CSV table of C-alpha atoms and ligand atoms in Angstrom, one decimal:
chain,number,residue,atom,x,y,z
Y,218,MET,CA,-22.1,21.5,-10.1
Y,219,PRO,CA,-19.1,21.9,-7.8
Y,220,ILE,CA,-19.3,20.1,-4.4
Y,221,ASN,CA,-18.2,21.3,-1.0
Y,222,PRO,CA,-14.5,20.2,-0.6
Y,223,TRP,CA,-15.2,19.3,3.0
Y,224,ILE,CA,-17.0,16.2,1.7
Y,225,ALA,CA,-13.7,15.1,0.1
Y,226,LYS,CA,-11.8,16.0,3.3
Y,227,ALA,CA,-14.2,13.7,5.4
Y,228,VAL,CA,-13.7,10.9,2.9
Y,229,VAL,CA,-9.9,11.2,2.9
Y,230,LEU,CA,-9.8,11.4,6.7
Y,231,ALA,CA,-12.1,8.4,7.1
Y,232,GLY,CA,-10.0,6.4,4.6
Y,233,ALA,CA,-6.7,7.1,6.4
Y,234,VAL,CA,-8.3,6.2,9.8
Y,235,VAL,CA,-9.5,2.9,8.4
Y,236,MET,CA,-6.1,2.2,6.8
Y,237,ILE,CA,-4.2,2.9,10.1
Y,238,ALA,CA,-6.8,0.8,12.0
Y,239,ILE,CA,-6.3,-2.2,9.7
Y,240,ARG,CA,-2.5,-2.0,10.0
Y,241,ALA,CA,-2.1,-1.2,13.7
Y,242,PRO,CA,-2.6,-4.7,15.1
Y,243,HIS,CA,-0.3,-6.2,12.5
Y,244,GLY,CA,2.4,-3.6,13.4
Y,245,ARG,CA,2.1,-4.6,17.0
Y,246,ARG,CA,2.1,-8.3,16.4
Y,247,SER,CA,4.9,-8.2,13.9
Y,248,ARG,CA,7.2,-6.8,16.6
Y,249,SER,CA,7.0,-10.0,18.5
Y,250,ALA,CA,7.9,-12.2,15.5
Y,251,LYS,CA,11.8,-12.2,15.3
Y,252,VAL,CA,13.5,-11.1,12.1
Y,253,ALA,CA,15.8,-13.7,10.5
Y,254,THR,CA,17.0,-11.8,7.4
Y,255,ASN,CA,16.9,-8.0,7.0
Y,256,ARG,CA,17.3,-6.3,3.6
Y,257,LYS,CA,16.6,-2.8,4.8
Y,258,THR,CA,19.1,-1.0,2.4
Y,259,SER,CA,19.5,2.7,2.3
Y,260,LEU,CA,17.2,2.7,-0.8
Y,261,GLU,CA,14.5,1.0,1.3
Y,262,ILE,CA,14.9,3.6,4.1
Y,263,GLY,CA,14.6,6.5,1.6
Y,264,LEU,CA,11.6,4.9,-0.1
Y,265,LEU,CA,9.8,4.4,3.2
Y,266,ALA,CA,10.5,8.0,4.3
Y,267,PHE,CA,9.2,9.2,0.9
Y,268,ALA,CA,6.0,7.0,1.3
Y,269,TRP,CA,5.3,8.5,4.7
Y,270,VAL,CA,5.5,12.0,3.3
Y,271,GLY,CA,3.2,11.0,0.4
Y,272,PHE,CA,0.8,9.5,2.9
Y,273,PHE,CA,0.7,12.6,5.2
Y,274,ILE,CA,0.4,15.3,2.6
Y,275,PRO,CA,-3.4,14.6,2.0
Y,276,LEU,CA,-3.9,14.7,5.8
Y,277,VAL,CA,-2.1,18.1,6.0
Y,278,TRP,CA,-4.5,19.2,3.2
Y,279,VAL,CA,-7.5,17.9,5.3
Y,280,ALA,CA,-6.3,19.7,8.5
Y,281,THR,CA,-4.7,23.0,7.3
Y,282,PRO,CA,-5.1,25.6,4.5
Y,283,VAL,CA,-1.4,25.4,3.4
Y,284,PHE,CA,-2.2,23.9,0.0
Y,285,GLY,CA,-5.1,26.4,-0.6
Y,286,PHE,CA,-3.2,27.9,-3.6
Y,287,ALA,CA,-3.6,24.6,-5.5
Y,288,GLU,CA,-7.3,24.0,-5.0
Y,289,TYR,CA,-9.7,23.2,-7.9
Y,290,PRO,CA,-13.5,22.6,-8.0
Y,291,LEU,CA,-14.6,19.2,-6.7
Y,292,ARG,CA,-17.0,17.3,-9.1
Y,293,ILE,CA,-19.4,14.5,-8.4
Y,294,GLY,CA,-18.0,12.0,-10.9
Y,295,PRO,CA,-14.4,11.9,-9.7
Y,296,LEU,CA,-15.6,12.0,-6.1
Y,297,VAL,CA,-17.8,8.9,-6.5
Y,298,ALA,CA,-15.1,7.0,-8.5
Y,299,GLY,CA,-12.5,8.0,-5.9
Y,300,VAL,CA,-14.7,6.7,-3.0
Y,301,MET,CA,-15.1,3.4,-4.9
Y,302,CYS,CA,-11.4,3.0,-5.4
Y,303,LEU,CA,-10.7,3.8,-1.7
Y,304,ALA,CA,-13.3,1.3,-0.6
Y,305,ILE,CA,-12.0,-1.5,-2.8
Y,306,GLY,CA,-8.4,-0.6,-1.9
Y,307,LEU,CA,-9.1,-0.7,1.8
Y,308,TRP,CA,-11.0,-4.1,1.5
Y,309,LEU,CA,-8.0,-5.5,-0.4
Y,310,PHE,CA,-5.6,-4.0,2.3
Y,311,TYR,CA,-7.6,-5.8,5.0
Y,312,ARG,CA,-7.7,-9.1,3.1
Y,313,SER,CA,-4.0,-9.1,2.3
Y,314,HIS,CA,-3.0,-8.4,5.9
Y,315,ALA,CA,-5.3,-11.2,7.1
Y,316,ASP,CA,-3.7,-13.6,4.6
Y,317,LEU,CA,-0.1,-12.6,5.3
Y,318,GLY,CA,-0.5,-12.7,9.1
Y,319,THR,CA,2.8,-12.6,11.0
Y,320,ASN,CA,4.7,-12.8,7.7
Y,321,TRP,CA,4.0,-9.2,7.1
Y,322,SER,CA,6.7,-6.5,7.4
Y,323,VAL,CA,6.8,-2.8,6.7
Y,324,THR,CA,10.1,-3.3,5.0
Y,325,LEU,CA,12.1,-6.2,3.3
Y,326,GLU,CA,12.7,-8.8,5.8
Y,327,ILE,CA,12.2,-12.5,6.5
Y,328,ARG,CA,10.9,-13.6,9.9
Y,329,GLU,CA,12.0,-16.7,11.9
Y,330,GLN,CA,9.4,-19.4,10.9
Y,331,HIS,CA,8.5,-17.3,7.8
Y,332,GLN,CA,6.0,-19.1,5.6
Y,333,LEU,CA,5.4,-18.5,2.0
Y,334,VAL,CA,1.7,-17.5,1.6
Y,335,THR,CA,0.1,-18.5,-1.7
Y,336,ASN,CA,-3.5,-18.9,-0.6
Y,337,GLY,CA,-6.4,-16.5,-0.1
Y,338,ILE,CA,-6.0,-13.3,-2.1
Y,339,TYR,CA,-2.3,-14.4,-2.7
Y,340,ARG,CA,-3.6,-17.2,-4.9
Y,341,ARG,CA,-4.6,-14.5,-7.5
Y,342,ILE,CA,-1.7,-12.0,-7.3
Y,343,ARG,CA,1.7,-11.9,-5.6
Y,344,HIS,CA,1.5,-8.3,-4.3
Y,345,PRO,CA,-2.2,-7.7,-3.3
Y,346,MET,CA,-1.1,-5.2,-0.5
Y,347,TYR,CA,0.7,-3.1,-3.1
Y,348,SER,CA,-2.3,-3.3,-5.4
Y,349,ALA,CA,-4.4,-2.2,-2.4
Y,350,MET,CA,-2.1,0.8,-1.7
Y,351,LEU,CA,-2.2,1.8,-5.4
Y,352,LEU,CA,-6.0,1.6,-5.5
Y,353,TYR,CA,-6.2,3.7,-2.3
Y,354,ALA,CA,-3.8,6.3,-3.8
Y,355,ILE,CA,-5.8,6.4,-7.1
Y,356,GLY,CA,-8.9,6.9,-4.9
Y,357,GLN,CA,-7.3,9.9,-3.3
Y,358,ALA,CA,-6.0,11.3,-6.6
Y,359,LEU,CA,-9.6,11.2,-7.9
Y,360,ALA,CA,-11.4,12.5,-4.7
Y,361,ILE,CA,-9.1,15.3,-3.7
Y,362,PRO,CA,-9.6,18.6,-5.5
Y,363,ASN,CA,-6.0,19.9,-5.0
Y,364,TRP,CA,-3.0,19.7,-7.4
Y,365,VAL,CA,-0.6,19.0,-4.5
Y,366,ALA,CA,-2.5,16.6,-2.3
Y,367,ALA,CA,-4.3,14.6,-5.0
Y,368,PRO,CA,-1.3,12.9,-6.6
Y,369,SER,CA,1.1,12.8,-3.6
Y,370,ASN,CA,0.3,9.3,-2.3
Y,371,LEU,CA,0.1,7.9,-5.8
Y,372,ILE,CA,3.5,9.2,-6.7
Y,373,ALA,CA,5.1,8.0,-3.5
Y,374,PHE,CA,3.5,4.5,-3.6
Y,375,ALA,CA,4.2,4.1,-7.3
Y,376,ILE,CA,7.9,4.9,-6.8
Y,377,LEU,CA,8.1,2.7,-3.7
Y,378,ILE,CA,6.5,-0.3,-5.5
Y,379,ALA,CA,8.5,0.2,-8.8
Y,380,LEU,CA,11.8,0.3,-7.0
Y,381,ARG,CA,11.1,-2.4,-4.4
Y,382,LEU,CA,9.4,-5.2,-6.3
Y,383,ARG,CA,12.5,-6.6,-7.9
Y,384,HIS,CA,14.4,-6.7,-4.6
Y,385,GLU,CA,11.5,-8.2,-2.7
Y,386,GLU,CA,11.0,-11.0,-5.3
Y,387,ARG,CA,14.8,-11.7,-5.2
Y,388,MET,CA,14.7,-11.9,-1.4
Y,389,MET,CA,11.7,-14.3,-1.7
Y,390,VAL,CA,13.6,-16.5,-4.3
Y,391,ASP,CA,16.7,-16.5,-2.1
Y,392,GLN,CA,14.5,-17.7,0.8
Y,393,PHE,CA,12.1,-20.1,-0.8
Y,394,GLY,CA,13.9,-21.0,-4.0
Y,395,GLY,CA,11.9,-23.1,-6.5
Y,396,GLU,CA,8.7,-22.8,-4.5
Y,397,TYR,CA,8.6,-19.0,-5.0
Y,398,ALA,CA,9.7,-19.3,-8.7
Y,399,ALA,CA,6.8,-21.7,-9.3
Y,400,TYR,CA,4.4,-19.4,-7.5
Y,401,ALA,CA,5.7,-16.5,-9.5
Y,402,ALA,CA,5.3,-18.5,-12.7
Y,403,ARG,CA,1.5,-19.1,-12.0
Y,404,THR,CA,0.6,-15.6,-10.7
Y,405,LYS,CA,0.7,-12.0,-11.9
Y,406,ARG,CA,2.2,-9.2,-9.7
Y,407,LEU,CA,-0.4,-6.5,-9.2
Y,408,VAL,CA,-3.3,-6.9,-11.6
Y,409,PRO,CA,-4.9,-10.4,-12.1
Y,410,GLY,CA,-4.4,-11.7,-15.6
Y,411,ILE,CA,-2.4,-8.6,-16.7
Y,412,TRP,CA,0.8,-7.9,-14.9
O,794,LIG,N1,4.4,-7.6,-1.5
O,794,LIG,C1,3.4,-8.2,-0.7
O,794,LIG,C2,3.7,-8.1,0.8
O,794,LIG,C3,4.0,-6.7,1.3
O,794,LIG,S1,4.7,-6.7,3.0
O,794,LIG,C4,2.1,-7.7,-1.0
O,794,LIG,O1,2.0,-6.6,-1.7
O,794,LIG,O2,1.0,-8.2,-0.7
O,794,LIG,C5,6.4,-7.0,2.6
O,794,LIG,C6,6.9,-8.3,3.2
O,794,LIG,O3,6.0,-9.4,2.9
O,794,LIG,C7,8.2,-8.8,2.7
O,794,LIG,O4,9.3,-8.3,3.5
O,794,LIG,C8,8.2,-10.3,2.7
O,794,LIG,O5,8.8,-10.7,3.8
O,794,LIG,C9,6.7,-10.6,2.9
O,794,LIG,N2,6.1,-11.3,1.7
O,794,LIG,C10,5.9,-10.9,0.5
O,794,LIG,N3,5.3,-11.8,-0.3
O,794,LIG,C11,5.1,-12.9,0.6
O,794,LIG,C12,4.4,-14.1,0.4
O,794,LIG,N4,3.9,-14.5,-0.7
O,794,LIG,N5,4.4,-15.0,1.5
O,794,LIG,C13,5.0,-14.6,2.7
O,794,LIG,N6,5.6,-13.4,2.9
O,794,LIG,C14,5.6,-12.6,1.8
């Protein structure tokens, strides 16, 4: 039985509000921790812009009828699975921000007094915040009954992560040397025990 798409709209809006609320205090705090090394290349700037577009398209779908041509019926199974992915993704997003603290940046940079974090959720995987963003995007892909808005975040985050990971890990090795290499040797990147 098809479900009213407004339920998915409420879910997507609530998820985005929670995500912004988790990040906001870190964004404010990170501005006070001085940057020592910046690797914000033009690729990074392009990827960030792309990620913002991917993040906003579902919100445009919530607020306007512009993607009405791409709508399909919403089913209970994908909606429930989507809500679960969104909830787990947001929990992981919260945990990884809490563990990373002032070492967090929206882009590739090292702060003055940057500390390598290997505890908390970082004990299990090296990029829990990216895993969180992927889970969140998979949640949207499942819950949104629209061919444009459903995959937009997933495509943008997947490209951001795929093209950024190598540069981020190289930056961390340049900064922390053997300590990061040893950390990388005992952890997986995004999925515990798998990759
Ligand atoms: N890739 C991590 C962090 C994303 S935020 C994750 O997905 O959880 C990106 C910034 O985090 C990078 O610019 C880098 O400065 C910092 N960073 C990444 N891994 C870190 C770690 N293990 N300890 C401390 N800082 C880290």
